[in-house]
Coordinates of C-alpha atoms in Angstrom, one line a residue:
Chain A
M678 CA -45.8 72.6 59.9
D679 CA -43.9 70.3 62.2
D680 CA -45.9 68.0 64.5
L681 CA -45.6 68.6 68.2
S682 CA -44.0 65.6 69.9
G683 CA -46.6 63.1 71.1
D684 CA -46.5 63.8 74.8
V685 CA -49.4 66.3 74.9
Q686 CA -52.6 64.9 76.3
S687 CA -56.0 66.5 76.5
D688 CA -57.7 66.6 79.9
L689 CA -61.0 65.9 78.2
I690 CA -62.5 62.5 78.9
D691 CA -62.3 60.1 76.0
L692 CA -65.7 58.6 75.2
T693 CA -64.6 56.8 72.0
E694 CA -65.5 53.3 73.3
I695 CA -68.6 54.3 75.2
S696 CA -72.0 53.9 73.6
M697 CA -74.8 56.4 74.2
D698 CA -76.6 53.7 76.2
D699 CA -73.6 53.2 78.4
L700 CA -73.2 56.9 78.7
R701 CA -76.7 57.1 80.0
Q702 CA -75.9 54.6 82.7
C703 CA -72.8 56.5 83.8
D704 CA -72.6 58.8 86.8
P705 CA -72.6 62.2 85.0
R706 CA -70.0 63.5 87.5
I707 CA -67.5 61.4 85.6
F708 CA -67.5 63.7 82.6
A709 CA -69.0 66.8 84.3
E710 CA -65.7 68.7 84.2
S711 CA -65.1 67.9 80.5
L712 CA -68.6 68.8 79.6
D713 CA -68.4 72.1 81.5
R714 CA -65.2 73.1 79.7
I715 CA -66.7 72.4 76.3
L716 CA -69.9 74.2 77.1
Q717 CA -68.0 77.3 78.1
Q718 CA -66.6 77.3 74.6
I719 CA -70.0 76.6 73.0
E720 CA -71.7 79.4 74.9
K721 CA -69.1 81.9 73.6
P722 CA -68.8 80.9 70.0
R723 CA -65.8 82.0 67.9
F724 CA -66.1 82.7 64.3
N725 CA -63.3 83.3 61.9
L726 CA -64.3 85.9 59.2
G727 CA -62.3 87.1 56.3
T728 CA -62.8 89.7 53.7
G729 CA -60.5 90.6 50.9
P730 CA -57.5 88.9 49.4
P731 CA -55.5 87.0 51.9
G732 CA -53.5 89.6 53.8
Q733 CA -56.6 91.9 54.0
R734 CA -58.6 89.5 56.2
I735 CA -60.3 90.3 59.5
D736 CA -59.4 87.2 61.5
Chain B
M1453 CA -71.1 64.3 75.3
L1454 CA -72.8 67.3 73.9
L1455 CA -75.5 65.2 72.4
F1456 CA -76.0 63.5 75.8
H1457 CA -76.3 66.9 77.4
L1458 CA -78.8 68.1 74.8
L1459 CA -81.0 65.1 75.4
G1460 CA -80.7 65.7 79.1
L1461 CA -81.9 69.3 78.7
C1462 CA -84.7 68.2 76.5
G1463 CA -85.7 65.7 79.1
Q1464 CA -86.3 68.6 81.5
R1465 CA -88.8 70.3 79.0
P1466 CA -92.1 68.5 78.2
D1467 CA -92.3 70.6 75.0
A1468 CA -88.7 69.9 73.8
F1469 CA -89.7 68.0 70.7
G1470 CA -93.2 69.4 70.1
P1471 CA -95.3 67.2 67.8
L1472 CA -92.3 64.9 67.3
P1473 CA -91.6 61.8 69.4
G1474 CA -90.4 62.8 72.9
T1475 CA -87.1 62.6 74.6
E1476 CA -87.3 59.0 75.7
Q1477 CA -88.1 57.9 72.1
A1478 CA -85.2 60.0 70.9
W1479 CA -82.9 58.1 73.2
K1480 CA -84.3 54.8 72.1
A1481 CA -83.9 55.6 68.4
L1482 CA -80.4 56.9 68.8
T1483 CA -79.2 54.0 70.8
A1484 CA -80.9 51.5 68.4
V1485 CA -79.2 53.0 65.4
Q1486 CA -75.9 53.1 67.2
Q1487 CA -76.2 49.4 68.2
R1488 CA -77.0 48.3 64.6
A1489 CA -75.2 50.9 62.4
A1490 CA -72.5 52.5 64.6
A1491 CA -70.2 53.4 61.7
D1492 CA -73.0 55.1 59.7
L1493 CA -74.1 57.0 62.8
D1494 CA -70.5 58.1 63.4
V1495 CA -70.2 59.5 59.9
V1496 CA -73.4 61.5 60.4
L1497 CA -72.5 62.7 63.9
M1498 CA -69.0 63.8 62.7
H1499 CA -70.4 65.8 59.8
P1500 CA -69.3 69.4 60.5
Q1501 CA -72.8 70.9 60.0
V1502 CA -74.2 68.6 62.7
G1503 CA -71.7 70.3 65.0
T1504 CA -73.1 73.6 64.1
W1505 CA -76.6 72.4 64.7
L1506 CA -75.7 70.8 68.0
A1507 CA -73.9 73.9 69.4
G1508 CA -76.6 76.3 68.2
T1509 CA -79.4 74.2 69.6
L1510 CA -77.6 73.9 73.0
R1511 CA -77.3 77.7 73.0
M1512 CA -81.0 78.0 72.4
L1513 CA -81.9 75.5 75.1
K1514 CA -79.7 77.5 77.5
D1515 CA -81.3 80.8 76.3
V1516 CA -78.0 82.1 75.1
A1517 CA -79.4 82.3 71.5
R1518 CA -82.9 82.8 70.1
P1519 CA -84.4 80.2 67.7
R1520 CA -85.8 81.6 64.5
A1521 CA -88.2 78.7 64.2
P1522 CA -90.1 76.9 67.0
L1523 CA -87.5 75.4 69.3
W1524 CA -88.8 71.8 68.7
S1525 CA -88.0 72.0 65.0
E1526 CA -84.4 72.8 66.0
T1527 CA -84.1 70.0 68.6
G1528 CA -86.2 67.7 66.4
W1529 CA -83.5 67.8 63.7
L1530 CA -82.0 65.0 65.8
Y1531 CA -84.6 62.7 64.2
A1532 CA -83.4 63.8 60.7
L1533 CA -79.9 62.9 61.8
I1534 CA -81.0 59.5 63.1
F1535 CA -83.0 58.9 59.9
A1536 CA -80.0 59.8 57.8
A1537 CA -77.9 57.2 59.6
A1538 CA -80.6 54.6 59.1
V1539 CA -80.8 55.4 55.4
R1540 CA -77.0 55.1 55.0
A1541 CA -77.1 51.7 56.7
G1542 CA -80.3 50.5 55.0
L1543 CA -81.7 50.0 58.6
P1544 CA -85.5 49.7 58.9
I1545 CA -86.9 52.7 60.7
R1546 CA -90.1 54.7 60.9
T1547 CA -90.0 58.2 62.5
R1548 CA -91.1 61.8 62.1
V1549 CA -88.9 64.6 61.2
P1550 CA -89.3 68.4 61.3
V1551 CA -89.9 70.2 58.0
R1552 CA -88.3 73.6 57.4
D1553 CA -89.3 75.8 54.5
G1554 CA -90.9 72.8 52.9
A1555 CA -87.9 70.5 53.1
V1556 CA -86.0 68.1 55.2
L1557 CA -82.2 68.0 55.2
L1558 CA -80.6 64.6 55.8
P1559 CA -77.0 65.2 56.8
T1560 CA -74.4 63.6 54.6
L1561 CA -77.1 62.7 52.1
G1562 CA -79.2 65.5 50.7
L1563 CA -82.4 67.6 50.8
V1564 CA -85.9 66.1 50.5
S1565 CA -88.4 68.7 49.3
A1566 CA -92.2 68.9 49.3
G1567 CA -91.7 70.7 46.0
H1568 CA -93.8 73.8 46.7
D1569 CA -94.6 76.3 49.4
S1570 CA -95.6 73.8 52.0
S1571 CA -97.1 74.7 55.4
C1572 CA -96.5 71.3 56.9
D1573 CA -94.0 71.2 59.6
V1574 CA -93.6 67.5 60.2
A1575 CA -93.1 64.7 57.7
E1576 CA -93.1 60.9 58.1
A1577 CA -89.8 59.3 57.3
E1578 CA -89.4 55.6 56.7
V1579 CA -86.9 52.9 55.6
R1580 CA -88.6 49.7 54.7
G1581 CA -87.7 47.0 52.3
G1582 CA -84.5 48.8 51.3
R1583 CA -86.6 51.8 50.2
A1584 CA -86.4 55.2 52.0
T1585 CA -89.3 57.6 51.8
V1586 CA -90.3 61.0 53.3
T1587 CA -94.0 61.7 53.2
F1588 CA -95.2 65.3 53.5
E1589 CA -98.9 66.3 53.7
D1590 CA -99.6 65.7 50.0
R1591 CA -96.5 64.2 48.5
Q1592 CA -94.2 61.3 49.1
V1593 CA -90.6 61.4 48.0
V1594 CA -88.7 58.2 47.4
L1595 CA -85.0 58.7 47.9
P1596 CA -83.0 57.6 44.9
A1597 CA -81.2 54.2 45.3
D1598 CA -78.1 56.3 44.7
P1599 CA -78.6 59.3 46.9
S1600 CA -75.6 61.1 45.4
R1601 CA -77.7 61.9 42.4
D1602 CA -80.5 64.4 42.2
G1603 CA -84.0 63.0 41.7
P1604 CA -87.7 64.1 41.9
G1605 CA -87.9 66.0 45.2
W1606 CA -84.3 65.2 46.0
W1607 CA -81.2 67.4 45.9
A1608 CA -78.1 65.4 46.6
L1609 CA -75.3 66.8 48.8
R1610 CA -72.7 67.3 46.1
R1611 CA -69.1 66.2 46.4
M1612 CA -65.9 67.4 44.9
E1613 CA -63.0 65.1 44.3
A1614 CA -59.5 65.9 43.3
Q1615 CA -56.3 63.9 42.9
A1616 CA -52.7 65.1 42.4
G1617 CA -49.3 63.8 43.1
G1618 CA -50.7 60.6 44.6
E1619 CA -52.9 62.5 47.1
R1620 CA -56.6 62.3 46.9
I1621 CA -59.2 64.5 48.5
E1622 CA -63.0 64.5 48.8
V1623 CA -65.0 67.3 50.2
W1624 CA -68.7 68.2 50.3
L1625 CA -69.7 71.2 48.2
D1626 CA -72.6 72.1 50.4
D1627 CA -75.3 74.5 49.1
I1628 CA -78.3 73.0 50.9
D1629 CA -77.7 72.3 54.5
P1630 CA -79.5 74.8 56.8
Y1631 CA -76.6 74.6 59.2
R1632 CA -73.8 75.2 56.7
D1633 CA -73.5 78.8 57.8
L1634 CA -71.8 80.0 61.0
A1635 CA -74.7 79.7 63.4
D1636 CA -78.3 80.3 62.4
A1637 CA -80.1 78.0 60.0
I1638 CA -80.3 79.4 56.4
T1639 CA -82.2 78.4 53.3
P1640 CA -80.7 76.3 50.4
D1641 CA -79.0 78.2 47.6
R1642 CA -78.6 75.6 44.9
L1643 CA -75.6 76.2 42.6
T1644 CA -76.1 76.0 38.9
P1645 CA -74.3 73.2 37.1
D1646 CA -72.0 75.7 35.5
S1647 CA -71.1 77.1 39.0
V1648 CA -70.5 73.5 40.3
A1649 CA -68.2 72.9 37.3
R1650 CA -66.3 76.1 38.0
W1651 CA -65.9 75.2 41.6
S1652 CA -64.7 71.7 40.8
A1653 CA -62.2 73.0 38.3
L1654 CA -60.8 75.6 40.6
F1655 CA -60.7 73.1 43.5
G1656 CA -58.8 70.6 41.3
E1657 CA -56.3 73.2 40.3
A1658 CA -55.9 74.5 43.9
W1659 CA -55.4 70.9 45.1
Q1660 CA -52.7 70.4 42.5
I1661 CA -50.9 73.6 43.6
L1662 CA -51.1 72.4 47.2
C1663 CA -49.8 68.9 46.4
E1664 CA -47.0 70.2 44.3
R1665 CA -45.9 73.1 46.6
W1666 CA -46.6 71.8 50.0
P1667 CA -47.4 68.1 50.0
A1668 CA -47.2 67.6 53.8
Y1669 CA -49.8 70.2 54.3
A1670 CA -51.9 68.7 51.5
R1671 CA -52.1 65.5 53.5
C1672 CA -53.3 67.5 56.5
V1673 CA -56.0 69.1 54.4
A1674 CA -57.1 65.8 52.9
A1675 CA -57.6 64.4 56.4
G1676 CA -59.2 67.5 57.9
L1677 CA -61.2 69.4 55.3
K1678 CA -64.6 67.9 55.0
S1679 CA -67.0 70.5 53.6
I1680 CA -66.9 73.7 51.6
S1681 CA -70.0 75.9 51.6
P1682 CA -70.1 78.5 48.8
L1683 CA -70.9 82.0 49.8
P1684 CA -72.8 84.3 47.4
I1685 CA -70.5 86.3 45.1
D1686 CA -70.7 90.0 45.5
P1687 CA -70.1 91.2 41.9
E1688 CA -69.5 94.8 42.9
A1689 CA -66.9 94.1 45.5
N1690 CA -63.3 93.3 44.7
V1691 CA -63.0 91.1 47.8
I1692 CA -63.2 87.4 48.6
R1693 CA -65.0 86.3 51.8
S1694 CA -64.3 83.2 53.8
A1695 CA -65.2 81.9 57.2
S1696 CA -65.2 79.0 59.6
T1697 CA -66.5 78.2 63.1
A1698 CA -65.0 76.1 65.9
D1699 CA -68.5 74.4 66.1
A1700 CA -68.0 72.8 62.7
F1701 CA -64.7 71.1 62.6
G1702 CA -63.6 70.5 59.0
A1703 CA -66.0 73.0 57.4
V1704 CA -65.2 76.3 55.7
L1705 CA -67.4 78.8 53.9
L1706 CA -65.8 80.4 50.8
E1707 CA -66.7 82.8 48.2
Q1708 CA -65.6 81.5 44.8
P1709 CA -62.1 83.0 44.3
V1710 CA -60.9 84.5 41.0
D1711 CA -58.2 81.9 40.6
S1712 CA -56.8 78.6 42.0
S1713 CA -53.8 80.2 43.7
M1714 CA -56.2 82.3 45.8
L1715 CA -58.3 79.3 46.5
A1716 CA -55.3 77.3 47.7
V1717 CA -54.1 80.2 50.0
T1718 CA -57.6 80.7 51.4
V1719 CA -58.0 76.9 52.0
V1720 CA -54.7 76.9 53.9
H1721 CA -55.8 80.0 55.9
E1722 CA -59.1 78.5 56.9
M1723 CA -57.6 75.1 57.6
Q1724 CA -55.3 76.7 60.1
H1725 CA -58.3 78.1 61.8
V1726 CA -60.0 74.7 61.8
L1727 CA -56.9 73.0 63.2
L1728 CA -56.3 75.5 66.0
G1729 CA -60.0 75.6 66.8
G1730 CA -60.1 71.9 67.2
L1731 CA -57.0 71.9 69.3
L1732 CA -58.4 74.6 71.6
R1733 CA -61.5 72.5 72.1
M1734 CA -59.3 69.9 73.7
I1735 CA -56.3 71.7 75.2
P1736 CA -56.4 75.3 76.7
L1737 CA -53.5 77.3 75.2
H1738 CA -54.5 80.6 77.0
T1739 CA -56.0 81.5 80.4
A1740 CA -59.3 83.2 80.4
D1741 CA -59.8 86.5 78.5
D1742 CA -58.7 89.3 80.9
G1743 CA -60.2 92.0 78.8
R1744 CA -56.9 93.2 77.3
R1745 CA -56.9 93.9 73.6
F1746 CA -54.1 94.0 71.1
Y1747 CA -53.2 95.2 67.7
A1748 CA -53.6 92.6 64.9
P1749 CA -52.0 93.6 61.6
W1750 CA -54.9 92.3 59.6
R1751 CA -57.7 93.9 61.6
D1752 CA -59.1 97.4 62.0
D1753 CA -60.2 96.8 65.6
P1754 CA -58.4 95.7 68.8
R1755 CA -58.4 92.0 69.3
P1756 CA -58.3 89.6 72.4
L1757 CA -55.3 87.3 72.7
S1758 CA -57.2 84.3 71.5
G1759 CA -58.2 86.2 68.3
L1760 CA -54.6 87.4 67.8
H1761 CA -53.4 83.8 68.2
Q1762 CA -55.9 82.5 65.7
G1763 CA -54.9 85.1 63.2
A1764 CA -51.2 84.6 63.7
Y1765 CA -51.5 80.9 63.2
A1766 CA -53.6 81.4 60.1
F1767 CA -51.2 83.9 58.7
L1768 CA -48.2 81.7 59.5
G1769 CA -49.7 79.0 57.3
M1770 CA -50.6 81.5 54.6
S1771 CA -47.1 82.9 54.7
E1772 CA -45.6 79.5 54.2
L1773 CA -47.7 78.8 51.1
W1774 CA -46.9 82.3 49.7
R1775 CA -43.2 81.5 50.2
R1776 CA -43.4 78.3 48.3
L1777 CA -45.4 79.8 45.5
Y1778 CA -42.9 82.7 45.3
E1779 CA -39.9 80.5 45.3
S1780 CA -41.2 78.3 42.6
S1781 CA -42.5 81.1 40.4
T1782 CA -40.7 82.2 37.2
G1783 CA -43.5 84.1 35.5
P1784 CA -45.0 87.6 35.6
D1785 CA -46.7 86.9 38.9
T1786 CA -43.4 86.5 40.8
R1787 CA -43.3 90.1 42.2
S1788 CA -46.9 89.9 43.3
L1789 CA -46.2 86.6 45.0
G1790 CA -43.1 88.0 46.6
F1791 CA -45.0 90.9 48.0
E1792 CA -47.7 88.7 49.4
F1793 CA -45.0 86.6 51.1
A1794 CA -43.2 89.6 52.4
Y1795 CA -46.3 91.2 53.7
A1796 CA -47.8 88.1 55.3
R1797 CA -44.5 87.3 56.9
R1798 CA -44.3 90.8 58.4
Q1799 CA -47.8 90.7 59.6
T1800 CA -47.2 87.3 61.3
G1801 CA -44.0 88.6 62.9
M1802 CA -45.7 91.6 64.4
A1803 CA -48.4 89.4 66.0
M1804 CA -45.9 86.8 67.2
R1805 CA -43.9 89.5 69.1
V1806 CA -46.9 90.1 71.2
L1807 CA -48.1 86.5 71.4
S1808 CA -44.8 85.0 72.4
R1809 CA -44.4 87.4 75.4
S1810 CA -48.0 87.0 76.7
P1811 CA -48.3 85.9 80.3
A1812 CA -51.7 84.5 79.4
L1813 CA -50.3 81.5 77.6
T1814 CA -50.5 78.2 79.4
G1815 CA -47.5 75.9 79.5
I1816 CA -48.6 74.0 76.5
G1817 CA -49.6 77.3 74.9
H1818 CA -46.0 78.5 75.3
R1819 CA -44.8 75.3 73.6
F1820 CA -47.2 75.8 70.7
V1821 CA -46.2 79.4 70.2
E1822 CA -42.5 78.4 70.4
G1823 CA -43.2 76.1 67.5
M1824 CA -44.7 79.0 65.6
V1825 CA -41.7 81.1 66.3
D1826 CA -39.4 78.4 65.0
H1827 CA -41.3 78.2 61.8
L1828 CA -41.3 82.0 61.4
R1829 CA -37.6 82.1 62.0
V1830 CA -37.1 79.8 59.0
M1831 CA -39.2 82.0 56.8
N1832 CA -37.5 85.1 58.0
A1833 CA -34.2 83.7 56.7
V1834 CA -35.5 83.9 53.1
R1835 CA -34.1 87.0 51.4
L1836 CA -36.3 89.0 49.2
P1837 CA -35.6 91.9 46.8
V1838 CA -35.3 95.1 48.7
E1839 CA -38.2 96.8 46.9
L1840 CA -40.6 94.0 47.9
E1841 CA -39.4 94.2 51.5
R1842 CA -39.9 97.9 51.4
A1843 CA -43.4 97.5 49.9
A1844 CA -44.3 95.1 52.7
W1845 CA -42.9 97.5 55.3
L1846 CA -44.9 100.3 53.8
A1847 CA -48.1 98.2 54.0
V1848 CA -47.6 97.1 57.5
A1849 CA -46.4 100.5 58.8
S1850 CA -49.3 102.2 57.2
H1851 CA -51.9 99.8 58.6
R1852 CA -50.4 100.1 62.1
T1853 CA -50.2 103.9 62.0
V1854 CA -53.8 104.2 60.9
W1855 CA -54.9 101.7 63.5
R1856 CA -53.2 103.6 66.3
L1857 CA -54.6 106.9 65.1
R1858 CA -58.1 105.4 65.1
N1859 CA -58.0 103.2 68.2
V1860 CA -55.6 104.8 70.6
T1861 CA -56.9 107.8 72.5
V1862 CA -54.4 109.7 74.6
E1863 CA -55.8 110.7 78.0
P1864 CA -56.6 114.5 78.2
E1865 CA -54.3 115.0 81.3
S1866 CA -51.3 113.6 79.4
V1867 CA -52.1 115.8 76.3
A1868 CA -52.6 118.9 78.5
R1869 CA -49.3 118.3 80.4
L1870 CA -47.2 117.8 77.2
T1871 CA -48.9 120.7 75.4
G1872 CA -48.0 122.9 78.3
D1873 CA -44.4 121.8 78.1
W1874 CA -44.3 122.5 74.4
L1875 CA -45.9 125.9 74.7
A1876 CA -43.5 126.8 77.5
G1877 CA -40.5 125.7 75.4
R1878 CA -39.6 123.0 77.8
A1879 CA -38.5 119.4 77.0
P1880 CA -41.3 116.9 77.3
G1881 CA -41.8 115.8 80.9
S1882 CA -40.9 112.3 81.8
E1883 CA -44.2 111.3 83.4
P1884 CA -45.7 108.3 81.6
V1885 CA -48.2 109.1 78.9
R1886 CA -51.7 107.6 79.6
A1887 CA -53.7 106.3 76.7
R1888 CA -56.6 103.9 76.2
L1889 CA -57.8 101.7 73.5
T1890 CA -61.1 102.3 71.8
D1891 CA -62.8 100.4 69.0
A1892 CA -63.2 102.6 65.9
G1893 CA -64.7 99.8 63.8
T1894 CA -64.0 99.1 60.2
Y1895 CA -61.7 101.5 58.4
P1896 CA -63.7 103.3 55.7
G1897 CA -60.6 104.1 53.6
V1898 CA -58.4 102.0 51.3
H1899 CA -55.5 100.3 53.0
R1900 CA -52.1 100.8 51.5
A1901 CA -51.7 97.1 50.8
T1902 CA -54.5 97.3 48.3
V1903 CA -52.8 100.2 46.5
I1904 CA -49.5 98.4 46.5
R1905 CA -51.1 95.2 45.1
Q1906 CA -52.8 97.1 42.3
Q1907 CA -49.7 98.9 41.3
I1908 CA -47.5 95.7 41.3
A1909 CA -50.2 93.9 39.3
R1910 CA -50.4 96.8 36.9
D1911 CA -46.8 97.6 36.1
A1912 CA -44.7 95.5 38.5
T1913 CA -43.4 98.6 40.3
V1914 CA -43.6 99.3 44.0
P1915 CA -45.2 102.6 44.8
T1916 CA -43.3 105.4 46.6
V1917 CA -44.6 107.2 49.6
D1918 CA -46.3 110.5 48.6
C1919 CA -44.9 113.0 51.0
T1920 CA -46.5 115.9 49.2
A1921 CA -49.7 115.3 51.2
W1922 CA -48.1 116.7 54.3
A1923 CA -46.1 119.2 52.4
A1924 CA -49.3 120.6 51.0
G1925 CA -50.5 121.5 54.4
Y1926 CA -52.7 120.2 57.2
T1927 CA -56.4 120.5 57.1
D1928 CA -58.3 118.1 59.3
P1929 CA -57.2 116.4 62.6
G1930 CA -59.4 113.5 61.8
D1931 CA -57.7 112.8 58.5
H1932 CA -56.0 109.6 59.3
H1933 CA -54.6 109.3 55.8
W1934 CA -52.8 112.6 56.1
W1935 CA -51.2 111.7 59.4
S1936 CA -50.3 108.3 58.1
E1937 CA -48.7 109.7 55.0
L1938 CA -46.7 112.1 57.1
A1939 CA -45.5 109.2 59.3
L1940 CA -44.5 107.1 56.4
G1941 CA -42.9 109.9 54.5
L1942 CA -40.7 110.7 57.5
A1943 CA -40.0 107.1 58.3
D1944 CA -39.2 106.0 54.7
R1945 CA -36.4 108.6 54.6
R1946 CA -35.5 108.4 58.3
L1947 CA -36.2 112.1 58.6
P1948 CA -36.2 113.7 62.0
G1949 CA -39.4 112.9 63.9
W1950 CA -40.1 109.6 62.2
H1951 CA -39.7 107.5 65.3
A1952 CA -42.3 109.4 67.4
M1953 CA -44.7 109.5 64.4
L1954 CA -44.6 105.8 64.0
R1955 CA -44.5 104.9 67.6
D1956 CA -47.2 107.3 68.8
P1957 CA -49.0 109.0 66.0
S1958 CA -52.0 109.7 68.2
L1959 CA -49.9 111.6 70.7
V1960 CA -48.2 113.7 68.0
R1961 CA -51.6 114.6 66.6
E1962 CA -53.2 115.4 69.9
V1963 CA -50.4 117.6 71.1
F1964 CA -50.3 119.4 67.7
V1965 CA -54.1 120.0 67.8
A1966 CA -54.0 121.2 71.4
A1967 CA -51.1 123.6 70.7
R1968 CA -53.0 125.0 67.7
A1969 CA -56.1 125.4 69.9
A1970 CA -54.0 127.4 72.4
G1971 CA -53.2 129.9 69.6
A1972 CA -49.8 128.6 68.6
N1973 CA -48.7 127.7 65.1
P1974 CA -47.0 124.4 65.5
D1975 CA -45.4 122.4 62.7
P1976 CA -46.5 118.7 63.0
V1977 CA -43.0 117.5 62.2
G1978 CA -41.6 119.8 64.8
V1979 CA -43.9 118.3 67.4
A1980 CA -42.9 114.8 66.4
V1981 CA -39.2 115.7 66.7
W1982 CA -39.9 117.3 70.1
L1983 CA -41.7 114.1 71.3
G1984 CA -38.9 112.0 69.9
G1985 CA -37.2 110.9 73.1
L1986 CA -40.4 110.3 75.1
G1987 CA -41.5 106.9 76.5
S1988 CA -45.1 106.1 76.3
A1989 CA -47.4 104.3 78.8

């Protein structure tokens, strides 16, 4: 599979460099939108299920 | 972010942690471990099964899912997670952890067991003087200095390693984590040493296949696949099950396959799901589900666009590996491999035709799908023996025909109108035919692909279409197999009526049935020929 070119960015906030302690001090509105988007996916979970030899799956 | 949200929700409920330390203590413990052992905490937090726990517990806290145990024992697993990080780092800590079924799972490490049917639901967990202990009501377990090895009261989380072609991979072989399944917590199912040995051998061989045949993808798997959880083998079923969830990035559930080629293909398939699921967490590729459903060549039921996309992406990866296996094969399996490639390629192509035209794709979604189309175009340029292409066509056409017969219901007004035209000897009217999708569930019969596989494996021949079924006479309007055989028999020889039978088998059937009910003696092929030039809604 070829990689997509590197100009695609996620709208999700990047919390890589932020500790849990710092996060607790933050205004939650900063990441509210990102959290809401992920929570929508969490609340409607998607499972991939397969049965049978590949080609007879139920994805 | 999700962990932060979980603690926020717990803070709103006085009972969130039950007999365990409360939310404020949880915050303090978490931040303390992060300050002093950030790398070890990261390893634990990024463990796929922790993702399953986190998502599932959030659903429980939001009343979207019901806990099977007291809620506090679900939320309280956070303390087991913190303790696990502390054990990894050798960080002094003393805390309490929930006990489930007499045991405590420490993610990335192993399972501590009380050793008997224990009713205690909380244990004391401590790291002191370089020694980690978990104390139940009447037993203290000392974790081994090397937690990767079993010990008294301790089941290690096993690891599989493989190396081939300069590429190395390590994955967990998880038979103990309660969150190794798709959602709800389950009990451990410890593999025997023989079974572990079989898994390791198969995995090593599958890894070698992947590294030799598709090294670029092998590097992707090495980076992204973290955990394999064995599914119980069903000895009476000739099927292999596998699964994954977007909540657990890097984890797959697999039933032990019969051979390493199957394992390699299944790993690629599930890895494609893992990759796309991870991407979709970050970047929307579709707009919200509008309720429309589509035909997926690998499913018996109608699917939403997102499901079609997941399946198409997984099949795209699988097709590529089948191609490589076929092109490098010189032995007796060559025809079987060729069929699998041809079949998967056709299935992918059918799904891509719908996906690539969908107005529900976002701008980035279009770019992503264009990339898939480009890859498929390369695979479609590979020429295969005619009989294998024909076998693949038979398999795909059969599946689609049965699917339409089972899931597409022509509206009664359209059936009545066309039946009236037929009975009156008129050409079919040009009004659009109205139809709706239903969900007939799992097909109880045997799909043609299975029959084809068995015949190719048995004597390397490709089965012909049995047209005698329809020649022998019609018996039952619900006999999907009969109508499917009719459609394939006509289409395989391009006999009159084949186009309508493949395009709209439900319509042909319904008009035929209605005409018979009206006292006529229609010929199903004649009805198909008559409907030949009709457009459908």
